[in-house]
Tab-separated table of C-alpha atoms and ligand atoms in Angstrom:
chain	number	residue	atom	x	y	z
P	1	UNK	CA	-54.640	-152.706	201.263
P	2	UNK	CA	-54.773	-149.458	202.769
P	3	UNK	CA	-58.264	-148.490	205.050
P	4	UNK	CA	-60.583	-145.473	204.846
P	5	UNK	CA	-60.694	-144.518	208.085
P	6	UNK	CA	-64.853	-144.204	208.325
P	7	UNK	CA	-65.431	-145.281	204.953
P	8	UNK	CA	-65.329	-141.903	203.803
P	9	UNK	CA	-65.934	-141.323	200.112
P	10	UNK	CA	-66.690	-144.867	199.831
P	11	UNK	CA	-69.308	-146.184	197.044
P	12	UNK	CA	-71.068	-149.552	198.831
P	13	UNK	CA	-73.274	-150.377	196.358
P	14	UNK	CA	-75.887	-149.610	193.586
P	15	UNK	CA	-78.955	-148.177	195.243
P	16	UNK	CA	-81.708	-146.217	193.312
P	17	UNK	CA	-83.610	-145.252	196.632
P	18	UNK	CA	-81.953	-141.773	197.603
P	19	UNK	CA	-79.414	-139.696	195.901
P	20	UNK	CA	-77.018	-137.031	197.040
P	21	UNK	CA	-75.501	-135.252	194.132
P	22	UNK	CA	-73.779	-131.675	194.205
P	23	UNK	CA	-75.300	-131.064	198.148
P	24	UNK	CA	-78.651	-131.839	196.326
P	25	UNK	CA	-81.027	-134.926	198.032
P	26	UNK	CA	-83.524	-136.796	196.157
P	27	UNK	CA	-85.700	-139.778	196.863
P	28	UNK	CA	-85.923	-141.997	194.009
P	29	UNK	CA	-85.099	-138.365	192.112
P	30	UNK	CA	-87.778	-136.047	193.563
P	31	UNK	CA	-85.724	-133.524	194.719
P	32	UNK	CA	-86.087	-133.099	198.948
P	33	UNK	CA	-87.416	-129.198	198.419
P	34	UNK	CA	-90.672	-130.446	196.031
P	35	UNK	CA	-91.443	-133.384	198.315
P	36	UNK	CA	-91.133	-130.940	201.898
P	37	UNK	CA	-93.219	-128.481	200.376
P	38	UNK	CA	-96.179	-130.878	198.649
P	39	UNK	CA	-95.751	-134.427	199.797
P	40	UNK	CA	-97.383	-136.132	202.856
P	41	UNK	CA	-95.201	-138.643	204.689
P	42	UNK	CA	-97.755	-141.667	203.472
P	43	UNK	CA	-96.738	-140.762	200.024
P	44	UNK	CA	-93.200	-140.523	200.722
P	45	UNK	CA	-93.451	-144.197	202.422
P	46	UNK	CA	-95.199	-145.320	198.791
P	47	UNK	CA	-92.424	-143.427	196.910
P	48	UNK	CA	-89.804	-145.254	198.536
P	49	UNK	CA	-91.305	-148.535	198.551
P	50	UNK	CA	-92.233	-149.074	195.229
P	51	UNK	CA	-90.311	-146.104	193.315
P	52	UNK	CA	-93.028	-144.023	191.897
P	53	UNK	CA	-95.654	-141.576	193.722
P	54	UNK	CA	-98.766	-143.278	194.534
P	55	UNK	CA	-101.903	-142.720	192.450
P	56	UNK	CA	-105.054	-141.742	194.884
P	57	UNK	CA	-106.200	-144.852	195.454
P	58	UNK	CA	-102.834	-146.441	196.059
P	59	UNK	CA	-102.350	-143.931	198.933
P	60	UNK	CA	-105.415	-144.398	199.877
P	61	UNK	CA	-105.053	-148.241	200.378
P	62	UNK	CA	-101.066	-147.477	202.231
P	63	UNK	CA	-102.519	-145.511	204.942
P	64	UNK	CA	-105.582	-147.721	205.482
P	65	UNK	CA	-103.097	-150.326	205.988
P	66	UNK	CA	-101.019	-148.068	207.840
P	67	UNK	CA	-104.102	-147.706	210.194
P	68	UNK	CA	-105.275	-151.072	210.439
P	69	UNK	CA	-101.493	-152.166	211.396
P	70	UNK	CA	-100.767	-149.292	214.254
P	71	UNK	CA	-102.177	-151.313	217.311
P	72	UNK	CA	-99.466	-153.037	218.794
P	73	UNK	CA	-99.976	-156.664	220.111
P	74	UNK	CA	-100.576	-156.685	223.688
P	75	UNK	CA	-97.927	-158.505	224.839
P	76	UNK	CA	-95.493	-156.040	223.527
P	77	UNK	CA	-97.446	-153.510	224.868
P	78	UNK	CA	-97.525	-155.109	228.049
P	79	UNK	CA	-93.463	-155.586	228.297
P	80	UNK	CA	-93.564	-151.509	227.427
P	81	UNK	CA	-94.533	-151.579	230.487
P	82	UNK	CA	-92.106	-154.001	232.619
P	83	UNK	CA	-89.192	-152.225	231.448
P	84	UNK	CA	-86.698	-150.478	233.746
P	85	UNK	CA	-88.010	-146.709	234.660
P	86	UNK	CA	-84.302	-145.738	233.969
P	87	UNK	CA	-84.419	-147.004	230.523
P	88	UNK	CA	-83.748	-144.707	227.690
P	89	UNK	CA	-86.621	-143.986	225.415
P	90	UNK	CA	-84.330	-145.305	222.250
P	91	UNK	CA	-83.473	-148.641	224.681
P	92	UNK	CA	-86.666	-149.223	224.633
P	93	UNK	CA	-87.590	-148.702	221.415
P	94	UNK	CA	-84.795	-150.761	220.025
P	95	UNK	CA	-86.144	-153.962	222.708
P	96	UNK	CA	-89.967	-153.136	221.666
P	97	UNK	CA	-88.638	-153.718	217.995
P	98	UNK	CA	-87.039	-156.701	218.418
P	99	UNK	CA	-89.884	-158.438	220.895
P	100	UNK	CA	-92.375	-157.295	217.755
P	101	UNK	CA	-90.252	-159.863	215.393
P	102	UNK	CA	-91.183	-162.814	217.866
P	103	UNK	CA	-94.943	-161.883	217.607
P	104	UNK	CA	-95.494	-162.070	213.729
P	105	UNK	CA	-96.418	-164.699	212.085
P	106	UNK	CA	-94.193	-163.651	209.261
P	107	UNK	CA	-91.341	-163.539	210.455
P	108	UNK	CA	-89.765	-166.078	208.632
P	109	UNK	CA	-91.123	-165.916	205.835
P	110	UNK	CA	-88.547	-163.601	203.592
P	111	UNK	CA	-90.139	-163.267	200.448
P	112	UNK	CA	-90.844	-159.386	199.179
P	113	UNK	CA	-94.394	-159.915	199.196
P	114	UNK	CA	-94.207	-160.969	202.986
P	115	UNK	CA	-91.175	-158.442	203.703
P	116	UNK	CA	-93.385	-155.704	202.404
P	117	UNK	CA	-95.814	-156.454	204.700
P	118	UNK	CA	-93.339	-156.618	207.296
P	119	UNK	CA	-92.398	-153.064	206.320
P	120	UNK	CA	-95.937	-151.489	206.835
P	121	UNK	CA	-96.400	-153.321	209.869
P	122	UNK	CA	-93.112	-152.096	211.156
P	123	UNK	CA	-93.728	-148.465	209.937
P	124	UNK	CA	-97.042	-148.578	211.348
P	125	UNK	CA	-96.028	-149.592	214.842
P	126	UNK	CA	-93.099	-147.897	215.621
P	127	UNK	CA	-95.088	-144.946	215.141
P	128	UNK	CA	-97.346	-146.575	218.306
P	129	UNK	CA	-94.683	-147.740	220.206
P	130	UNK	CA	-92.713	-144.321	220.515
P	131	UNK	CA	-95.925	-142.365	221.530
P	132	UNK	CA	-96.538	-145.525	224.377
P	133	UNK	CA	-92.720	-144.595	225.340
P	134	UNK	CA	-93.425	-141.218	226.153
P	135	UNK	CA	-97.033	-142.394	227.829
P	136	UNK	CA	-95.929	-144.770	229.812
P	137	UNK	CA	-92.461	-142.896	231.157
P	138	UNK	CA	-95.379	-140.196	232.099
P	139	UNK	CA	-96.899	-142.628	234.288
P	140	UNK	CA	-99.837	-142.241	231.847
P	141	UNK	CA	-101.727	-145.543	229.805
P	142	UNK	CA	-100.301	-145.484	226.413
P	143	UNK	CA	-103.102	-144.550	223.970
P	144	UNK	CA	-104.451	-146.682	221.230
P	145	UNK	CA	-104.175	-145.470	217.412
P	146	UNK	CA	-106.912	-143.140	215.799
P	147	UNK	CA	-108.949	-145.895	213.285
P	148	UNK	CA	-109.460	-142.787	210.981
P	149	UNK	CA	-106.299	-140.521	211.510
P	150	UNK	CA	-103.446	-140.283	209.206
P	151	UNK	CA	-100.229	-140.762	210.003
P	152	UNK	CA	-98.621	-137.489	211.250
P	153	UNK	CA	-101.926	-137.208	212.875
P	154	UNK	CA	-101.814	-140.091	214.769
P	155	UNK	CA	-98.970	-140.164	215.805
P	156	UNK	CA	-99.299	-136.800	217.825
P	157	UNK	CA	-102.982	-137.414	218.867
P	158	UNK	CA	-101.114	-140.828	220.849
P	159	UNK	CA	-98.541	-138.674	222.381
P	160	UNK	CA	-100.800	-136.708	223.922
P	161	UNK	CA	-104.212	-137.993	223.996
P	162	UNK	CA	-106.239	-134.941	222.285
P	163	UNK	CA	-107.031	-134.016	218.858
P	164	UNK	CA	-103.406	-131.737	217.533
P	165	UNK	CA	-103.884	-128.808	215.791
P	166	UNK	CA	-103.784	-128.628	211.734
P	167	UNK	CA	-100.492	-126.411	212.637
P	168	UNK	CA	-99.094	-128.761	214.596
P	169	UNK	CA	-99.892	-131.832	212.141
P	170	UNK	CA	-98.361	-130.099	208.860
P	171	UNK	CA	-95.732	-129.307	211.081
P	172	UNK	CA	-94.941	-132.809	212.445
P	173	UNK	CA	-95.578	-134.549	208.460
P	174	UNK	CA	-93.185	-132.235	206.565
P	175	UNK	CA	-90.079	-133.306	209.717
P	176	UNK	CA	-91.062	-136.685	208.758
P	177	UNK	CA	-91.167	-136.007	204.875
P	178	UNK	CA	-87.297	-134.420	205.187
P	179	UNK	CA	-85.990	-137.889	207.730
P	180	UNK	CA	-87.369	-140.146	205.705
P	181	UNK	CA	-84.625	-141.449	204.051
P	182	UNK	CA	-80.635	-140.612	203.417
P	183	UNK	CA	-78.425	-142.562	200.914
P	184	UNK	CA	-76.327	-144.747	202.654
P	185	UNK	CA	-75.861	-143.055	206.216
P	186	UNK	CA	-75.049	-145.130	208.929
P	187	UNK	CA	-78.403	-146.787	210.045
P	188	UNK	CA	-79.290	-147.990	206.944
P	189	UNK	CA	-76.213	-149.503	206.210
P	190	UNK	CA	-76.194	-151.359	208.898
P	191	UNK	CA	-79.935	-152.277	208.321
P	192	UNK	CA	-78.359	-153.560	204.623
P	193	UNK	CA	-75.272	-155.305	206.226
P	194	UNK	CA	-77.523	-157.399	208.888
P	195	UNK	CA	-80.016	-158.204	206.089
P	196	UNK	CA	-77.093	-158.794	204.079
P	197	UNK	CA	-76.275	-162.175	205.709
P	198	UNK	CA	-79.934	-163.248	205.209
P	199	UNK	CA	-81.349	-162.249	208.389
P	200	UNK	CA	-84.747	-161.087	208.845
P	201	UNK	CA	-86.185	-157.220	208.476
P	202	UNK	CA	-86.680	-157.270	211.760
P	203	UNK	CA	-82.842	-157.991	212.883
P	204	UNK	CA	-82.629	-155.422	209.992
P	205	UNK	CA	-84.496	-152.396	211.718
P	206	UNK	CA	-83.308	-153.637	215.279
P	207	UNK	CA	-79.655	-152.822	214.058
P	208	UNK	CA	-80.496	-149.488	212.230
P	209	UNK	CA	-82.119	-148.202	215.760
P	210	UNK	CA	-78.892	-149.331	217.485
P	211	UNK	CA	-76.717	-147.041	215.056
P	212	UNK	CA	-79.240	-144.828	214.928
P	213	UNK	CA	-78.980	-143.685	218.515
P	214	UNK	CA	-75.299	-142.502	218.594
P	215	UNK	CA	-74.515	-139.200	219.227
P	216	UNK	CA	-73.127	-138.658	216.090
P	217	UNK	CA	-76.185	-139.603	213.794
P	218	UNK	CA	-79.724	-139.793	215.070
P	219	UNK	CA	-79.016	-138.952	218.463
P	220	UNK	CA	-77.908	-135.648	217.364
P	221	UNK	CA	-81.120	-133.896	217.505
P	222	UNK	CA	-81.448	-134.307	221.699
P	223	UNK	CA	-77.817	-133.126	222.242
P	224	UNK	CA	-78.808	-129.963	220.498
P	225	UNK	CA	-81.810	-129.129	222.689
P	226	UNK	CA	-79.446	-130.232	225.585
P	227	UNK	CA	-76.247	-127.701	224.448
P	228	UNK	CA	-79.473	-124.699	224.066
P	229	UNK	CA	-80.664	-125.803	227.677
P	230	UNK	CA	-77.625	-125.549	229.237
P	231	UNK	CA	-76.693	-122.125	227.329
P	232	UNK	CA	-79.734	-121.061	228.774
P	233	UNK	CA	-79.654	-117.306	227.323
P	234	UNK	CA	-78.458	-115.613	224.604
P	235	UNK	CA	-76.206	-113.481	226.593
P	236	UNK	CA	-74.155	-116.953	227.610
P	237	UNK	CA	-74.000	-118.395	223.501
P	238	UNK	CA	-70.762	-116.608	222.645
P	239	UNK	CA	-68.692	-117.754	225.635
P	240	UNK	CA	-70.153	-121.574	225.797
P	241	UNK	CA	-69.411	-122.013	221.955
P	242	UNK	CA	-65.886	-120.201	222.179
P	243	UNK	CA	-65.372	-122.562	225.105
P	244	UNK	CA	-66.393	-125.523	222.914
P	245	UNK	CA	-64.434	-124.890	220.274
P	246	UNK	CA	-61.345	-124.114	222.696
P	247	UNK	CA	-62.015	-127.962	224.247
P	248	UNK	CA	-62.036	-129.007	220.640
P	249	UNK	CA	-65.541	-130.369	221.491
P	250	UNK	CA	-67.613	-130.487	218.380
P	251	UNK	CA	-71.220	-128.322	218.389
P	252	UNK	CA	-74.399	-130.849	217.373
P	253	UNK	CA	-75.842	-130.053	215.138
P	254	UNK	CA	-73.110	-128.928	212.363
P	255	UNK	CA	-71.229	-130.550	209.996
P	256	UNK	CA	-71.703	-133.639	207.631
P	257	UNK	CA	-69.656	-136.720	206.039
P	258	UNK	CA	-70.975	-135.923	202.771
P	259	UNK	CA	-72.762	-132.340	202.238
P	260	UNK	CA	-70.045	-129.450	201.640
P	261	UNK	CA	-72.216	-126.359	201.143
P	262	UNK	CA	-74.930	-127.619	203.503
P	263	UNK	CA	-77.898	-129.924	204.210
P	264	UNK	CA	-80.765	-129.131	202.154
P	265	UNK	CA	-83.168	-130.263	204.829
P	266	UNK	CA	-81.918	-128.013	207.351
P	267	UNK	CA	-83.087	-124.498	205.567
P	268	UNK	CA	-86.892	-126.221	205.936
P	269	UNK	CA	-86.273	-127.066	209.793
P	270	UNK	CA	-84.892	-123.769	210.053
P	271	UNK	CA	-88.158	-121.975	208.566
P	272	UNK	CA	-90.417	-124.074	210.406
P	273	UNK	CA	-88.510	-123.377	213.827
P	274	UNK	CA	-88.990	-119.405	212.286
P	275	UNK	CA	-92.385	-120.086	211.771
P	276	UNK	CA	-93.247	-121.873	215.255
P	277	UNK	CA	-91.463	-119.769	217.285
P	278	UNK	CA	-93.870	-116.626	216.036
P	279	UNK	CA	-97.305	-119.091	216.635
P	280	UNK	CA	-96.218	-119.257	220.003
P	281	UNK	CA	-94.827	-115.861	220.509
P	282	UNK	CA	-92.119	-117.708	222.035
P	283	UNK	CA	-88.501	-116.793	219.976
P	284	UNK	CA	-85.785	-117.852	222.718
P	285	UNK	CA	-84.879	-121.127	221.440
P	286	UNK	CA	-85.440	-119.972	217.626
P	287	UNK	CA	-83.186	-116.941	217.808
P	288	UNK	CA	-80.758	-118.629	220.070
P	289	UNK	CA	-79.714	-121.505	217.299
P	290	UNK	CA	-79.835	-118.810	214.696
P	291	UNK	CA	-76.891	-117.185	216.734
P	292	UNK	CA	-75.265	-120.321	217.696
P	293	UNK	CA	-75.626	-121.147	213.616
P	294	UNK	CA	-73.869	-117.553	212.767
P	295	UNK	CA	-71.147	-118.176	215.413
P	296	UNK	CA	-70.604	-121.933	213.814
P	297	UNK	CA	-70.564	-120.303	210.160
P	298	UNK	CA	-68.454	-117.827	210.719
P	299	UNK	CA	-65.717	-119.660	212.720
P	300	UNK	CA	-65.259	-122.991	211.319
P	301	UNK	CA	-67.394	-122.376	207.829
P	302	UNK	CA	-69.942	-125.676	209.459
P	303	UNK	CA	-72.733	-125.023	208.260
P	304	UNK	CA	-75.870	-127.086	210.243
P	305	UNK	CA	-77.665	-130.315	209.702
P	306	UNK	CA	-80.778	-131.842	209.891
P	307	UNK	CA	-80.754	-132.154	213.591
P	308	UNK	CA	-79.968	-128.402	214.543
P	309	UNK	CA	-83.401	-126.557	214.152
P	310	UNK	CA	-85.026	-129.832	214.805
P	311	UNK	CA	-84.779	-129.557	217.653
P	312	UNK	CA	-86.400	-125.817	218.642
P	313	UNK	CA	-88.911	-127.484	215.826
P	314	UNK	CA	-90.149	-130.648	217.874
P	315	UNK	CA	-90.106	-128.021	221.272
P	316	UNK	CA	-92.188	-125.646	220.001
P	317	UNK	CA	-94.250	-128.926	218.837
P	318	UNK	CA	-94.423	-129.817	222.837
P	319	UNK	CA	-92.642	-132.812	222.247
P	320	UNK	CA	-89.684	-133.863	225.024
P	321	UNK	CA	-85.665	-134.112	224.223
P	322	UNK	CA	-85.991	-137.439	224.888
P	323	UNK	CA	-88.017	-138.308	222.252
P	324	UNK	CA	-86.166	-136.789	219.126
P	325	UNK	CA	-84.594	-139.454	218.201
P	326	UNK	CA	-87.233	-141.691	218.689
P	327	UNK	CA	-88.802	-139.560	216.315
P	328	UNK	CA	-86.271	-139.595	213.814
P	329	UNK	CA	-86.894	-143.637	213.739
P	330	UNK	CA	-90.524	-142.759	213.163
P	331	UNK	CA	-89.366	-141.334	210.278
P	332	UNK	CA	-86.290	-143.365	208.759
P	333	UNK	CA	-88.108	-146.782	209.168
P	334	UNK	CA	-89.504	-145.852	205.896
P	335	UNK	CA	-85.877	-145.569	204.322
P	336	UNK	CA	-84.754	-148.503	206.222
P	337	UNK	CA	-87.470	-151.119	205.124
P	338	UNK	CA	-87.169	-149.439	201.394
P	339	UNK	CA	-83.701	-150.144	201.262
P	340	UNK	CA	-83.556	-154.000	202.908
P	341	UNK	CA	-86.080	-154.634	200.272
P	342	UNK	CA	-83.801	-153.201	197.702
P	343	UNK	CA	-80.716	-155.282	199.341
P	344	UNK	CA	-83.280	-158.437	199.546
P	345	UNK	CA	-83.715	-157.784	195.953
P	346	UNK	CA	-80.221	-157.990	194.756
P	347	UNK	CA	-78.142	-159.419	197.632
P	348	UNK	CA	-74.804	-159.988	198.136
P	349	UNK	CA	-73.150	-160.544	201.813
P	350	UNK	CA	-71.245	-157.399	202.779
P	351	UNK	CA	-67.849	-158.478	204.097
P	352	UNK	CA	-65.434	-155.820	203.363
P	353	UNK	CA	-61.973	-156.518	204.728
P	354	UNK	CA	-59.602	-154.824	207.123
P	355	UNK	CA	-55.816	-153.414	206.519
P	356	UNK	CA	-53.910	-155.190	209.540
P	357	UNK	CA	-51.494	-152.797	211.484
P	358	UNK	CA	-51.078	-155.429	214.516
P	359	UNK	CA	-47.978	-157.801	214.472
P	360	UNK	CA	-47.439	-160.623	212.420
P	361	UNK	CA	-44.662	-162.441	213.728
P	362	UNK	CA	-45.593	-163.205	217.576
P	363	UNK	CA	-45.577	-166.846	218.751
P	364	UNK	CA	-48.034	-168.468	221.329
P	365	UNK	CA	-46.095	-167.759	224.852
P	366	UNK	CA	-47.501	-171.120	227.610
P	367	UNK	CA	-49.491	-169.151	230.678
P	368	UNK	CA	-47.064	-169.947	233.582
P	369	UNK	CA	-44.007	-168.004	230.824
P	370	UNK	CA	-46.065	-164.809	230.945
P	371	UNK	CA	-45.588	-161.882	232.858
Q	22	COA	N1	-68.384	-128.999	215.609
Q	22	COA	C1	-67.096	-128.610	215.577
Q	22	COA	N2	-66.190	-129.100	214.722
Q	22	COA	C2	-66.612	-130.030	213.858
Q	22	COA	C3	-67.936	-130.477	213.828
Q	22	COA	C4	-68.834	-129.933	214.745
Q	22	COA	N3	-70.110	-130.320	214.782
Q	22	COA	N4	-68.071	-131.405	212.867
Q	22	COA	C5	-66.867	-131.551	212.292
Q	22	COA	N5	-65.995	-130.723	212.909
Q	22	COA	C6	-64.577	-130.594	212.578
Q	22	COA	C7	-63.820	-131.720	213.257
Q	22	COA	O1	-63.386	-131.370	214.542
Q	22	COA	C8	-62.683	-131.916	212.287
Q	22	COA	O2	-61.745	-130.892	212.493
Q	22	COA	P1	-60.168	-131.186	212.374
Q	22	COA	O3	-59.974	-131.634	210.942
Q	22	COA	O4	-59.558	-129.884	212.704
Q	22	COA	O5	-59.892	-132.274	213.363
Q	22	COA	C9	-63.315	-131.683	210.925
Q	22	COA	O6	-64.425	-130.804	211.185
Q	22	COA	C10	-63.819	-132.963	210.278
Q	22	COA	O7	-64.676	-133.626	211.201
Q	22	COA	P2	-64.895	-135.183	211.295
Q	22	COA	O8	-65.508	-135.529	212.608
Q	22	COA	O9	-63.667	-135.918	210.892
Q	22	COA	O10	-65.949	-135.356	210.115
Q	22	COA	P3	-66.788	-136.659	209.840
Q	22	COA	O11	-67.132	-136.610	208.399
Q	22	COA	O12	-66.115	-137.866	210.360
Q	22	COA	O13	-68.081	-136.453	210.759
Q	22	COA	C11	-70.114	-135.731	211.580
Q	22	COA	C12	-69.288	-135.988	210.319
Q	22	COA	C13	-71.542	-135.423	211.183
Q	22	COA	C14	-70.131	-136.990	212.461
Q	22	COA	C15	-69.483	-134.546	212.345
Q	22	COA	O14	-69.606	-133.360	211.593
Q	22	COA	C16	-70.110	-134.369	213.720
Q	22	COA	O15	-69.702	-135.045	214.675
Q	22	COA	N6	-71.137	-133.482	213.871
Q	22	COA	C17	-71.809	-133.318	215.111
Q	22	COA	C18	-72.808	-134.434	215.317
Q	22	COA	C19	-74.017	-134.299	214.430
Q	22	COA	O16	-74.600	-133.239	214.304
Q	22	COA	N7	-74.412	-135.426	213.835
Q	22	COA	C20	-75.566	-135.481	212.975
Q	22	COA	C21	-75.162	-135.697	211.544
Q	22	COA	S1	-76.565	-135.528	210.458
C-alpha cells in the first residue's frame, strides 16, 4: 500500500454540502459568486443545514433562534475570564468550546433533531464568545448580544460596544458568506473523523478549531497582516519577498491543495479590501498586497487565497490580527455543524491505514543489554 503524502487528490467520502469543480465553489450548488453578491450569512447557515435556501419565514425563525441562543451561560463566561492573559485568542476559543459541551443539557443526546439544535446553539455562541475574547483581552466587560440584531450585526456591535455602520455590516456578512464552508479542507475533516467514532458535535467543533488554527489553514489570515506589518512600506515589498522566496519560506496567503487557476473567494476579498481602503482614504495595506500579489504571480504563478486580502479587509474593518482566525471559526462553524450532521447521517468510522516504512524484523532487546 503505497501513502499520499497529505492525502492529496484523495476522495473521502460522498458529501453533497460543498463542491469544488474546475476552480469553481458551490454550496449545495449555488455557485460562491451568486451567494457573495445576494446572500446573507443566516441564509447561508439555512442553505447548508437543510440543503435548500430558506423561504422568509424560515429565515426568519433561524435568526430568531440565532438571537435567542447568542448569550453565553455565565459560567463559561465567567472562565473567559480566569484564563491566562498570555493565552491566544484561538486557545481560548477552542477551551470556551469545549467548557460549552459540559453546560448543555443536550449534550448527549445525538439524535439530528437534538444535534441541530446543538448546531444553532454552537453557531450562535461562538459568534459571542470571540467578541468576549477580544473584550476581555482589552481589559473591557465582554458585551451581551443585541436581542434584535442580526448576525453580522451582532457580532460587530459586541466587539466593540456601539452600533457598526451599514458599510461595515455588509462588509463583515459577505467575509462570512465566502468562509462559510469548503469541501473537505482540513477542519472539517477532522470535525467528520472525531464525529466519526460517535463522539459528540461538540468534540466535533472542538477538533475543527484545533486544525483550524495552524498556520497553514485558518491561521493563515493573521500571518498575512503580520508579513504586511513587518514589510512596513511599499518601498521594502520587493526585497522581503525576494528574500522569502530565497529562504524557500512560503508567502501566506498564496497557494492551495486543490484550486489551480485560483480561489474564487479571493477576487471578492480583494474588491472589498479595494473598496475599504477608498472609505477610509487609507490605501497602504490595499495597494501593498496588490504588489505583494503581482510579485507572487509573476514569480512562482501562486496565485492568492482566501486569507490574503482578508486580512487588509478585517483592518480596514478595525478588527485586530489576532482575531482573524477567530473570525474565520465564526464563519466555518456553519460548514462544520452542516457536515457532522451529514456524517451523523450516514456514518461510517474513518480509519484509513498507514504504508509502514519502519523495520519489521527487530526483536525486544532486555534494558540492562541496551546501549
Ligand atoms: N509561498 C511560496 N511557495 C509556495 C506557497 C506559498 N504560499 N505555497 C506553495 N508553494 C510552493 C511550495 O514551496 C512547493 O514548491 P516545491 O514543489 O518547489 O517544493 C509547491 O508550491 C507545492 O507546495 P505544497 O506546500 O506542497 O502544497 P500543498 O498543497 O501541500 O499546500 C498550502 C497547500 C495552502 C498549505 C500551501 O500553498 C501553503 O502553505 N500556503 C501558505 C499558507 C496559506 O495561505 N494557507 C491558507 C490556505 S487557504
Amino acid at each position: 500500500m503505497a501513502a499520499t503524502q497529505g492525502l492529496e487528490g484523495v476522495v473521502a467520502a460522498q458529501s453533497s454540502i460543498s463542491s469544488i469543480i474546475d476552480d469553481t465553489l458551490t454550496y449545495r450548488g449555488i455557485n460562491i459568486d451568486d451567494l457573495a453578491e445576494n446572500a446573507c450569512f443566516e441564509e447561508v447557515v439555512y442553505l447548508l443545514w437543510h440543503g435548500k435556501l430558506p423561504n422568509r419565514t424560515e429565515l426568519e425563525q433561524l435568526q430568531q433562534a440565532l438571537r435567542e441562543n447568542a448569550a453565553l451561560p455565565p459560567e463559561v463566561l465567567a472562565q473567559l475570564k480566569a484564563y491566562p492573559k498570555t493565552a491566544a485568542p484561538m486557545e481560548m476559543l477552542r477551551t470556551a468550546v469545549s467548557a460549552l459541551g459540559m453546560y448543555d443539557p443536550e449534550a448527549g443526546d445525538n439524535t439530528q433533531e437534538a444535534n441541530l439544535r446543538k448546531a444553532i446553539r454552537l453557531t450562535a455562541r461562538i459568534s459571542t464568545i470571540v467578541a468576549a475574547i477580544h473584550r476581555v483581552r482589552q481589559g473591557l466587560e465582554p458585551v451581551a448580544p443585541h436581542p434584535e440584531y442580526g448576525f453580522a450585526q451582532n457580532f460587530l456591535y459586541m466587539l466593540n460596544g456601539e452600533a457598526p455602520s451599514e458599510v461595515a455590516i455588509r462588509a463583515f456578512d459577505k467575509a462570512l458568506v465566502l468562509h462559510a464552508d469548503h469541501e473537505f479542507n482540513a477542519s472539517t475533516f477532522a470535525a467528520r473523523v472525531t464525529v466519526a467514532t460517535l463522539s459528540d458535535i461538540y468534540s466535533g467543533v472542538v477538533s475543527a478549531i484545533g486544525a483550524l488554527k495552524g498556520p497553514l489553514h485558518g491561521g493563515a489570515n493573521e500571518q498575512v497582516m503580520r508579513m504586511l506589518e513587518e514589510i512596513g512600506t511599499p518601498e521594502r515589498i520587493e526585497a522581503y519577498i525576494q528574500d522569502k522566496f530565497n529562504k524557500k519560506e512560503k508567502i501566506m496567503g498564496f497557494g492551495h491543495r486543490v484550486y489551480r487557476k485560483g480561489d474564487p473567494r479571493a477576487k471578492h476579498l480583494h474588491e472589498m479590501s479595494r473598496e475599504l481602503a477608498k472609505l477610509k482614504n487609507d490605501p497602504k495595506w490595499f495597494e501593498m498586497s496588490e504588489k505583494i500579489e503581482a510579485i507572487v504571480v509573476k514569480e512562482k504563478g501562486l496565485p492568492p487565497n482566501v486569507d490574503f486580502y482578508s486580512a487588509s479587509t478585517y483592518t480596514y474593518l478595525g478588527i485586530p490580527k489576532e482575531l482573524f482566525t477567530p473570525i474565520f471559526a465564526v464563519s466555518r462553524v456553519s460548514g462544520w455543524t452542516a457536515h457532522i450532521l451529514e456524517q451523523y447521517a450516514n456514518n461510517r468510522l474513518i480509519r484509513p491505514r498507514a504504508e509502514y516504512v519502519g523495520p519489521t524484523k527487530a526483536s525486544y532487546i532486555p534494558l540492562d543489554q541496551r546501549d
